[in-house]
């Protein structure tokens, strides 16, 4: 289905698109080949502090599990093999789909980017949802080589609290909780130092932390530019761009790319360059998509509808703050707040503060924040409706999704929902979802 729509705005491809793809491929190549030059490989969750591990040397390379699981999901034939291997090993279908893809890849000894699975030297994970810690404990057990697993407990309660008088959330950091996380980081550094036999270098930590703070802030600044009409970026493209922050937030190369991307997106806004030249309506979505079926976002374009992003792509690995009048804004880095970091403890404190203030991290502590945050995005980014994915593949980020849908509907926001799974194609009905989108577009008056 495609309507004969008026071309309202000029459009052109992103100039830095190919560079972003190259950086992502290099990330996986660097990890896989790290041992060739005596480097260190480690694996853990994307919602973590890669800058802390960077203190062990410039030849330390991460493999973050969630984007790796998503890359497998995008390759549906390989994903099916990984899921079959995981289920044959006894893992049930109702656990995290990314986790099953990751385990399946290890069980098959097949790396999604070619060759045998490059085993890490150690695992380091931040535990915020029910699966995080177990993910790498089980990964180490599958290997059976006794590699250490370090898990940082982050269950300290919500960072943001709700003000009944204003109807808005506000930042209320739990300082004792932040200290609890920082103390674990100190302990893990000491233990990993002994395991690797390498001295820890605070100068490298400070350098990598500066990159991490910047990367967690620049992407939200880019996302803010998408408030413009027409939107300079669309959701399907943003999935390929935001992911760098999920791979390694401490990367100087990724920081340089995000700055280049920000300049280009600002230029698109200034010149009125649209992601969808027929834009006449705007929607947002909430959570991980069914990665093997991203073409559903292209289907929206048949109606002149652009998806401006999601609560997920805006905030998964990034840092946002809430103003006194309840507006979502990029969180300021320590440097932007005039804070000079000179010692390890101060650096770890601010890193922990950034991590624990992440909006998605807080979904496991208070899922009312997501409902409120989506309403704010809907208003600030001038949306006409919201798409909600009942994602069976992620227990943590799907918490409260039905209540969130009800909250949005009660506030008069047009909402459509569809069922699926971010990583398991067997649980997504493409034809049914397209029908639901068609009906939703009609309810928005797009015929």
Tab-separated table of C-alpha atoms in Angstrom:
chain	number	residue	atom	x	y	z
A	1	UNK	CA	0.000	0.000	0.000
A	2	UNK	CA	1.377	3.409	-0.938
A	3	UNK	CA	-0.457	6.694	-1.393
A	4	UNK	CA	0.342	9.378	-3.919
A	5	UNK	CA	1.657	11.838	-1.360
A	6	UNK	CA	2.965	15.351	-1.850
A	7	UNK	CA	6.727	15.757	-1.539
A	8	UNK	CA	6.837	18.527	1.040
A	9	UNK	CA	10.516	18.590	1.994
A	10	UNK	CA	13.924	17.896	0.441
A	11	UNK	CA	15.693	14.728	1.565
A	12	UNK	CA	19.185	13.296	1.215
A	13	UNK	CA	21.228	10.414	2.695
A	14	UNK	CA	23.355	10.997	5.776
A	15	UNK	CA	26.904	11.836	4.708
A	16	UNK	CA	28.455	10.057	7.698
A	17	UNK	CA	26.364	6.886	7.324
A	18	UNK	CA	29.163	4.711	5.887
A	19	UNK	CA	31.593	5.869	8.574
A	20	UNK	CA	29.204	4.731	11.303
A	21	UNK	CA	28.951	1.295	9.709
A	22	UNK	CA	32.749	1.066	9.433
A	23	UNK	CA	33.177	1.927	13.116
A	24	UNK	CA	30.715	-0.775	14.145
A	25	UNK	CA	32.481	-3.416	12.019
A	26	UNK	CA	35.884	-2.327	13.369
A	27	UNK	CA	34.587	-2.698	16.926
A	28	UNK	CA	33.830	-6.398	16.394
A	29	UNK	CA	37.049	-6.978	14.435
A	30	UNK	CA	39.142	-5.352	17.179
A	31	UNK	CA	37.513	-7.538	19.820
A	32	UNK	CA	37.951	-10.739	17.817
A	33	UNK	CA	41.631	-10.064	16.995
A	34	UNK	CA	42.662	-8.631	20.394
A	35	UNK	CA	44.654	-11.719	21.387
A	36	UNK	CA	46.753	-11.535	18.216
A	37	UNK	CA	48.647	-8.603	19.731
A	38	UNK	CA	48.487	-9.641	23.383
A	39	UNK	CA	45.353	-7.621	24.156
A	40	UNK	CA	42.547	-8.347	26.613
A	41	UNK	CA	38.965	-9.329	25.736
A	42	UNK	CA	36.079	-8.967	28.164
A	43	UNK	CA	32.334	-9.323	27.839
A	44	UNK	CA	29.420	-7.857	29.770
A	45	UNK	CA	26.219	-5.885	29.491
A	46	UNK	CA	25.797	-2.768	27.395
A	47	UNK	CA	24.378	-0.892	30.379
A	48	UNK	CA	27.764	-0.667	32.052
A	49	UNK	CA	30.900	1.386	32.568
A	50	UNK	CA	33.390	0.427	29.864
A	51	UNK	CA	35.623	3.294	30.960
A	52	UNK	CA	36.482	1.432	34.170
A	53	UNK	CA	37.921	-1.516	32.232
A	54	UNK	CA	39.805	0.960	30.007
A	55	UNK	CA	42.074	1.636	32.986
A	56	UNK	CA	43.741	-1.734	32.339
A	57	UNK	CA	45.268	-0.593	29.042
A	58	UNK	CA	44.602	0.696	25.564
A	59	UNK	CA	44.506	-2.884	24.265
A	60	UNK	CA	41.385	-3.890	26.276
A	61	UNK	CA	38.327	-4.605	24.115
A	62	UNK	CA	34.698	-5.227	25.179
A	63	UNK	CA	31.945	-7.362	23.661
A	64	UNK	CA	28.629	-6.074	24.979
A	65	UNK	CA	25.956	-8.736	24.994
A	66	UNK	CA	22.740	-6.909	24.101
A	67	UNK	CA	23.839	-5.368	20.780
A	68	UNK	CA	25.557	-8.635	19.916
A	69	UNK	CA	22.271	-10.481	20.578
A	70	UNK	CA	20.445	-7.890	18.455
A	71	UNK	CA	22.905	-8.366	15.583
A	72	UNK	CA	22.184	-12.091	15.686
A	73	UNK	CA	18.427	-11.372	15.710
A	74	UNK	CA	18.789	-9.255	12.562
A	75	UNK	CA	20.215	-12.341	10.799
A	76	UNK	CA	17.117	-14.524	11.150
A	77	UNK	CA	18.606	-17.796	9.805
A	78	UNK	CA	21.589	-17.565	12.198
A	79	UNK	CA	19.311	-16.512	15.052
A	80	UNK	CA	17.179	-19.623	14.490
A	81	UNK	CA	20.298	-21.799	14.779
A	82	UNK	CA	21.387	-20.050	17.989
A	83	UNK	CA	17.951	-20.409	19.553
A	84	UNK	CA	17.775	-24.084	18.602
A	85	UNK	CA	21.190	-24.672	20.172
A	86	UNK	CA	20.146	-22.884	23.375
A	87	UNK	CA	16.882	-24.813	23.624
A	88	UNK	CA	18.629	-28.116	22.950
A	89	UNK	CA	20.941	-27.275	25.859
A	90	UNK	CA	17.883	-26.886	28.082
A	91	UNK	CA	17.314	-23.128	28.172
A	92	UNK	CA	13.598	-22.198	27.983
A	93	UNK	CA	12.076	-19.865	25.376
A	94	UNK	CA	10.697	-17.459	27.961
A	95	UNK	CA	14.073	-16.087	29.105
A	96	UNK	CA	15.811	-13.057	27.555
A	97	UNK	CA	16.040	-13.489	23.763
A	98	UNK	CA	19.378	-11.648	23.554
A	99	UNK	CA	20.758	-13.976	26.201
A	100	UNK	CA	19.611	-17.068	24.294
A	101	UNK	CA	21.155	-15.711	21.067
A	102	UNK	CA	24.447	-15.040	22.893
A	103	UNK	CA	24.511	-18.460	24.553
A	104	UNK	CA	23.530	-20.171	21.297
A	105	UNK	CA	26.389	-18.448	19.473
A	106	UNK	CA	28.806	-19.759	22.122
A	107	UNK	CA	27.314	-23.244	22.048
A	108	UNK	CA	27.724	-23.322	18.253
A	109	UNK	CA	31.193	-21.761	18.576
A	110	UNK	CA	30.190	-19.426	15.774
A	111	UNK	CA	30.711	-15.649	15.848
A	112	UNK	CA	28.070	-13.568	14.074
A	113	UNK	CA	30.812	-11.535	12.375
A	114	UNK	CA	32.784	-14.528	11.142
A	115	UNK	CA	34.906	-17.342	12.544
A	116	UNK	CA	34.792	-19.124	15.884
A	117	UNK	CA	33.345	-17.390	18.935
A	118	UNK	CA	36.198	-15.314	20.420
A	119	UNK	CA	36.011	-16.155	24.106
A	120	UNK	CA	36.627	-13.302	26.547
A	121	UNK	CA	39.287	-13.364	29.251
A	122	UNK	CA	36.750	-12.329	31.867
A	123	UNK	CA	33.159	-11.242	32.336
A	124	UNK	CA	32.011	-8.033	34.025
A	125	UNK	CA	28.347	-7.236	34.360
A	126	UNK	CA	26.082	-4.656	36.007
A	127	UNK	CA	23.042	-6.321	37.518
A	128	UNK	CA	19.869	-4.275	37.114
A	129	UNK	CA	17.293	-6.716	35.706
A	130	UNK	CA	16.490	-10.290	36.626
A	131	UNK	CA	18.709	-11.793	33.902
A	132	UNK	CA	21.842	-9.652	33.881
A	133	UNK	CA	24.017	-11.399	36.442
A	134	UNK	CA	22.973	-14.903	35.410
A	135	UNK	CA	23.714	-14.151	31.728
A	136	UNK	CA	27.487	-14.205	32.141
A	137	UNK	CA	27.574	-16.679	35.007
A	138	UNK	CA	25.978	-19.134	32.577
A	139	UNK	CA	28.213	-18.011	29.696
A	140	UNK	CA	31.258	-18.879	31.811
A	141	UNK	CA	29.721	-22.224	32.732
A	142	UNK	CA	29.151	-23.048	29.036
A	143	UNK	CA	32.858	-22.459	28.392
A	144	UNK	CA	33.849	-24.532	31.402
A	145	UNK	CA	37.280	-22.887	31.676
A	146	UNK	CA	36.874	-21.183	35.004
A	147	UNK	CA	37.027	-17.624	33.723
A	148	UNK	CA	36.012	-15.108	36.404
A	149	UNK	CA	32.647	-13.356	36.475
A	150	UNK	CA	32.329	-10.000	38.249
A	151	UNK	CA	28.829	-8.685	38.869
A	152	UNK	CA	28.083	-5.200	40.217
A	153	UNK	CA	24.764	-5.022	42.039
A	154	UNK	CA	22.857	-1.873	41.057
A	155	UNK	CA	19.523	-2.507	42.787
A	156	UNK	CA	19.589	0.625	44.942
A	157	UNK	CA	16.101	1.970	44.266
A	158	UNK	CA	14.848	4.673	41.907
A	159	UNK	CA	17.040	7.685	41.027
A	160	UNK	CA	13.989	9.785	40.105
A	161	UNK	CA	10.969	10.373	42.320
A	162	UNK	CA	7.442	11.518	41.507
A	163	UNK	CA	6.148	14.838	42.814
A	164	UNK	CA	2.406	14.545	43.411
A	165	UNK	CA	2.002	18.341	43.441
A	166	UNK	CA	3.642	19.066	40.086
A	167	UNK	CA	2.821	15.763	38.390
A	168	UNK	CA	6.460	15.457	37.307
A	169	UNK	CA	9.430	13.313	38.208
A	170	UNK	CA	12.612	14.892	39.584
A	171	UNK	CA	16.170	13.716	40.275
A	172	UNK	CA	16.695	12.522	43.853
A	173	UNK	CA	20.031	10.638	43.879
A	174	UNK	CA	20.435	8.037	46.615
A	175	UNK	CA	23.953	8.900	47.802
A	176	UNK	CA	24.274	5.825	50.015
A	177	UNK	CA	23.264	3.690	47.043
A	178	UNK	CA	25.806	5.392	44.772
A	179	UNK	CA	28.503	4.790	47.416
A	180	UNK	CA	27.472	1.110	47.530
A	181	UNK	CA	28.070	0.822	43.760
A	182	UNK	CA	31.335	2.806	43.902
A	183	UNK	CA	32.699	0.530	46.628
A	184	UNK	CA	31.970	-2.486	44.441
A	185	UNK	CA	33.847	-0.826	41.554
A	186	UNK	CA	36.898	-0.283	43.775
A	187	UNK	CA	36.797	-3.926	44.846
A	188	UNK	CA	36.419	-5.220	41.282
A	189	UNK	CA	39.339	-3.117	40.053
A	190	UNK	CA	41.565	-4.650	42.736
A	191	UNK	CA	40.448	-8.212	41.934
A	192	UNK	CA	40.760	-7.801	38.153
A	193	UNK	CA	44.193	-6.201	38.643
A	194	UNK	CA	45.350	-9.378	40.395
A	195	UNK	CA	43.693	-11.674	37.845
A	196	UNK	CA	45.176	-9.926	34.803
A	197	UNK	CA	48.521	-9.177	36.443
A	198	UNK	CA	48.347	-5.636	35.091
A	199	UNK	CA	48.640	-2.411	37.084
A	200	UNK	CA	45.587	-0.153	36.939
A	201	UNK	CA	46.194	3.260	35.334
A	202	UNK	CA	44.037	6.091	36.672
A	203	UNK	CA	45.087	8.378	33.804
A	204	UNK	CA	43.495	5.975	31.323
A	205	UNK	CA	40.371	5.788	33.496
A	206	UNK	CA	40.028	9.595	33.532
A	207	UNK	CA	40.514	9.801	29.747
A	208	UNK	CA	37.973	7.032	29.054
A	209	UNK	CA	35.500	8.429	31.599
A	210	UNK	CA	35.629	11.802	29.836
A	211	UNK	CA	34.684	10.009	26.609
A	212	UNK	CA	31.931	8.061	28.379
A	213	UNK	CA	30.355	11.186	29.902
A	214	UNK	CA	30.494	12.890	26.497
A	215	UNK	CA	29.048	9.975	24.531
A	216	UNK	CA	26.197	9.589	27.024
A	217	UNK	CA	25.325	13.268	26.503
A	218	UNK	CA	25.990	13.933	22.794
A	219	UNK	CA	23.443	11.376	21.585
A	220	UNK	CA	20.626	12.992	23.641
A	221	UNK	CA	21.693	16.337	22.118
A	222	UNK	CA	21.312	14.758	18.654
A	223	UNK	CA	17.965	13.303	19.680
A	224	UNK	CA	16.782	16.768	20.772
A	225	UNK	CA	17.398	17.994	17.198
A	226	UNK	CA	14.785	15.501	16.008
A	227	UNK	CA	12.084	17.706	17.512
A	228	UNK	CA	12.352	19.754	14.325
A	229	UNK	CA	9.638	19.517	11.667
A	230	UNK	CA	10.463	17.841	9.350
A	231	UNK	CA	12.400	15.322	11.433
A	232	UNK	CA	15.990	15.055	10.153
A	233	UNK	CA	16.276	11.416	11.292
A	234	UNK	CA	13.951	8.415	11.297
A	235	UNK	CA	13.833	5.539	13.731
A	236	UNK	CA	15.197	2.821	11.435
A	237	UNK	CA	18.299	4.914	10.715
A	238	UNK	CA	18.664	5.861	14.373
A	239	UNK	CA	18.885	2.196	15.341
A	240	UNK	CA	22.128	1.990	13.351
A	241	UNK	CA	23.502	5.153	14.955
A	242	UNK	CA	22.564	4.917	18.631
A	243	UNK	CA	24.116	1.445	18.857
A	244	UNK	CA	27.666	2.804	19.083
A	245	UNK	CA	26.797	3.966	22.573
A	246	UNK	CA	25.714	0.430	23.398
A	247	UNK	CA	28.987	-1.024	22.093
A	248	UNK	CA	31.485	1.108	23.983
A	249	UNK	CA	30.616	4.435	25.578
A	250	UNK	CA	34.281	5.018	26.461
A	251	UNK	CA	35.455	5.092	22.836
A	252	UNK	CA	37.182	8.248	21.600
A	253	UNK	CA	36.413	7.204	18.003
A	254	UNK	CA	32.701	6.953	18.765
A	255	UNK	CA	32.815	10.356	20.496
A	256	UNK	CA	34.363	11.933	17.404
A	257	UNK	CA	31.712	10.276	15.228
A	258	UNK	CA	28.837	11.468	17.421
A	259	UNK	CA	30.191	15.028	17.267
A	260	UNK	CA	30.388	14.766	13.459
A	261	UNK	CA	26.862	13.339	13.356
A	262	UNK	CA	25.541	16.108	15.597
A	263	UNK	CA	26.976	18.762	13.265
A	264	UNK	CA	25.440	17.052	10.247
A	265	UNK	CA	22.008	16.684	11.880
A	266	UNK	CA	22.084	20.357	12.928
A	267	UNK	CA	22.880	21.225	9.306
A	268	UNK	CA	19.916	19.118	8.129
A	269	UNK	CA	17.653	20.997	10.546
A	270	UNK	CA	18.972	24.353	9.333
A	271	UNK	CA	18.332	23.396	5.688
A	272	UNK	CA	14.992	21.649	6.310
A	273	UNK	CA	16.258	18.219	5.170
A	274	UNK	CA	13.728	15.517	6.008
A	275	UNK	CA	14.188	11.840	6.755
A	276	UNK	CA	10.743	11.309	5.188
A	277	UNK	CA	10.084	13.931	2.456
A	278	UNK	CA	6.309	13.352	2.645
A	279	UNK	CA	6.149	13.848	6.434
A	280	UNK	CA	2.627	14.726	7.550
A	281	UNK	CA	2.441	12.792	10.841
A	282	UNK	CA	4.858	11.715	13.573
A	283	UNK	CA	4.823	8.733	15.902
A	284	UNK	CA	7.242	7.296	18.460
A	285	UNK	CA	7.640	3.813	19.881
A	286	UNK	CA	8.702	2.494	23.223
A	287	UNK	CA	11.119	-0.408	23.381
A	288	UNK	CA	13.364	-2.816	21.436
A	289	UNK	CA	11.882	-3.588	18.009
A	290	UNK	CA	11.622	-7.048	16.445
A	291	UNK	CA	15.107	-6.708	14.937
A	292	UNK	CA	14.447	-9.082	12.062
A	293	UNK	CA	11.499	-6.974	10.882
A	294	UNK	CA	12.657	-3.350	10.907
A	295	UNK	CA	10.812	-2.797	7.627
A	296	UNK	CA	7.662	-2.115	9.675
A	297	UNK	CA	9.140	1.365	10.216
A	298	UNK	CA	9.457	1.815	6.451
A	299	UNK	CA	5.774	0.823	6.119
A	300	UNK	CA	4.849	3.962	8.084
A	301	UNK	CA	6.398	6.053	5.334
A	302	UNK	CA	3.721	4.854	2.899
A	303	UNK	CA	1.383	7.077	4.913
A	304	UNK	CA	3.765	10.027	5.148
A	305	UNK	CA	4.418	9.116	8.784
A	306	UNK	CA	7.872	9.336	10.361
A	307	UNK	CA	8.839	7.520	13.544
A	308	UNK	CA	10.971	10.111	15.354
A	309	UNK	CA	12.576	7.565	17.677
A	310	UNK	CA	11.615	5.833	20.871
A	311	UNK	CA	12.028	5.977	24.604
A	312	UNK	CA	14.463	3.121	23.977
A	313	UNK	CA	16.657	4.660	21.266
A	314	UNK	CA	16.675	7.990	23.097
A	315	UNK	CA	17.745	6.760	26.469
A	316	UNK	CA	18.952	3.150	26.597
A	317	UNK	CA	22.654	3.900	27.151
A	318	UNK	CA	22.456	7.638	27.539
A	319	UNK	CA	22.035	10.280	30.214
A	320	UNK	CA	18.982	12.519	30.511
A	321	UNK	CA	17.877	14.912	33.195
A	322	UNK	CA	14.530	16.465	34.120
A	323	UNK	CA	14.141	20.222	34.504
A	324	UNK	CA	12.141	21.844	37.322
A	325	UNK	CA	9.198	22.263	34.963
A	326	UNK	CA	9.312	18.599	33.938
A	327	UNK	CA	11.104	18.699	30.588
A	328	UNK	CA	13.499	16.016	29.368
A	329	UNK	CA	16.959	17.463	28.641
A	330	UNK	CA	20.457	15.977	28.133
A	331	UNK	CA	22.289	15.492	31.438
A	332	UNK	CA	25.294	17.752	31.847
A	333	UNK	CA	28.700	16.085	32.130
A	334	UNK	CA	30.877	16.731	35.196
A	335	UNK	CA	33.082	18.970	33.025
A	336	UNK	CA	30.038	20.972	31.878
A	337	UNK	CA	29.154	21.447	35.558
A	338	UNK	CA	32.676	22.713	36.311
A	339	UNK	CA	33.799	19.573	38.137
A	340	UNK	CA	37.445	18.613	37.670
A	341	UNK	CA	38.153	14.930	38.273
A	342	UNK	CA	41.556	14.300	39.871
A	343	UNK	CA	41.202	11.019	41.737
A	344	UNK	CA	39.814	7.520	41.184
A	345	UNK	CA	37.062	7.688	43.798
A	346	UNK	CA	35.601	10.935	42.416
A	347	UNK	CA	35.727	9.542	38.891
A	348	UNK	CA	33.959	6.320	39.894
A	349	UNK	CA	31.349	8.320	41.834
A	350	UNK	CA	30.351	10.392	38.819
A	351	UNK	CA	30.387	7.348	36.528
A	352	UNK	CA	28.086	5.500	38.935
A	353	UNK	CA	25.841	8.565	39.148
A	354	UNK	CA	25.565	8.699	35.347
A	355	UNK	CA	24.805	4.995	35.117
A	356	UNK	CA	22.208	4.938	37.892
A	357	UNK	CA	20.407	7.992	36.517
A	358	UNK	CA	19.789	6.220	33.199
A	359	UNK	CA	16.046	6.259	32.490
A	360	UNK	CA	15.912	2.604	31.439
A	361	UNK	CA	17.912	1.488	34.478
A	362	UNK	CA	15.107	3.025	36.511
A	363	UNK	CA	12.388	1.045	34.722
A	364	UNK	CA	13.347	-1.894	36.927
A	365	UNK	CA	12.910	0.317	40.018
A	366	UNK	CA	9.800	2.338	39.087
A	367	UNK	CA	8.112	1.580	35.768
A	368	UNK	CA	5.824	4.591	36.196
A	369	UNK	CA	8.779	6.734	35.076
A	370	UNK	CA	8.640	5.189	31.585
A	371	UNK	CA	4.926	6.014	31.191
A	372	UNK	CA	5.543	9.604	32.299
A	373	UNK	CA	8.670	9.853	30.118
A	374	UNK	CA	6.856	8.631	27.002
A	375	UNK	CA	4.113	11.191	27.549
A	376	UNK	CA	6.796	13.885	27.794
A	377	UNK	CA	8.480	12.663	24.608
A	378	UNK	CA	5.128	12.597	22.835
A	379	UNK	CA	4.586	16.244	23.786
A	380	UNK	CA	8.135	17.569	23.327
A	381	UNK	CA	8.732	15.829	19.978
A	382	UNK	CA	5.310	16.855	18.560
A	383	UNK	CA	4.040	13.316	18.027
A	384	UNK	CA	0.591	12.227	16.851
A	385	UNK	CA	0.639	8.744	18.374
A	386	UNK	CA	2.683	6.043	20.125
A	387	UNK	CA	3.406	2.448	19.107
A	388	UNK	CA	3.926	-0.002	21.968
A	389	UNK	CA	5.678	-3.344	21.519
A	390	UNK	CA	4.608	-6.096	23.920
A	391	UNK	CA	8.101	-7.561	23.713
A	392	UNK	CA	8.188	-11.119	25.024
A	393	UNK	CA	11.956	-11.213	24.598
A	394	UNK	CA	12.859	-8.774	27.396
A	395	UNK	CA	11.513	-9.206	30.906
A	396	UNK	CA	13.213	-6.113	32.317
A	397	UNK	CA	12.248	-3.421	29.837
A	398	UNK	CA	8.746	-4.858	29.364
A	399	UNK	CA	7.919	-4.394	33.036
A	400	UNK	CA	4.679	-2.465	33.413
A	401	UNK	CA	4.073	-2.167	29.669
A	402	UNK	CA	0.313	-2.766	29.972
A	403	UNK	CA	0.000	-0.131	32.705
A	404	UNK	CA	2.064	2.272	30.608
A	405	UNK	CA	-0.288	1.799	27.649
A	406	UNK	CA	-3.273	2.460	29.916
A	407	UNK	CA	-1.617	5.607	31.356
A	408	UNK	CA	-1.035	7.030	27.872
A	409	UNK	CA	-4.572	6.214	26.714
A	410	UNK	CA	-6.017	7.847	29.844
A	411	UNK	CA	-4.134	11.014	28.905
A	412	UNK	CA	-5.786	11.052	25.497
A	413	UNK	CA	-2.772	9.858	23.527
A	414	UNK	CA	-3.500	7.597	20.513
A	415	UNK	CA	-1.750	4.289	21.193
A	416	UNK	CA	-1.422	1.094	19.196
A	417	UNK	CA	0.115	-2.095	20.537
A	418	UNK	CA	1.553	-5.146	18.852
A	419	UNK	CA	3.032	-8.363	20.188
A	420	UNK	CA	6.420	-9.725	19.282
A	421	UNK	CA	9.921	-10.563	20.377
A	422	UNK	CA	13.070	-8.515	19.844
A	423	UNK	CA	15.218	-11.570	19.132
A	424	UNK	CA	13.006	-14.533	18.270
A	425	UNK	CA	11.213	-14.308	14.905
A	426	UNK	CA	8.897	-17.182	15.849
A	427	UNK	CA	7.018	-14.842	18.153
A	428	UNK	CA	6.330	-12.051	15.655
A	429	UNK	CA	3.389	-12.031	13.219
A	430	UNK	CA	4.458	-9.636	10.472
A	431	UNK	CA	1.157	-9.664	8.541
A	432	UNK	CA	-0.909	-9.049	11.674
A	433	UNK	CA	1.375	-6.189	12.760
A	434	UNK	CA	1.131	-4.522	9.336
A	435	UNK	CA	-2.673	-4.735	9.612
A	436	UNK	CA	-2.544	-3.089	13.032
A	437	UNK	CA	-0.324	-0.304	11.690
A	438	UNK	CA	-2.724	0.259	8.775
A	439	UNK	CA	-5.636	0.564	11.206
A	440	UNK	CA	-3.628	2.891	13.473
A	441	UNK	CA	-2.756	5.135	10.537
A	442	UNK	CA	-6.447	5.354	9.650
A	443	UNK	CA	-7.322	6.372	13.212
A	444	UNK	CA	-4.743	9.182	12.855
A	445	UNK	CA	-6.590	10.343	9.762
A	446	UNK	CA	-3.923	9.170	7.309
A	447	UNK	CA	-5.648	7.693	4.302
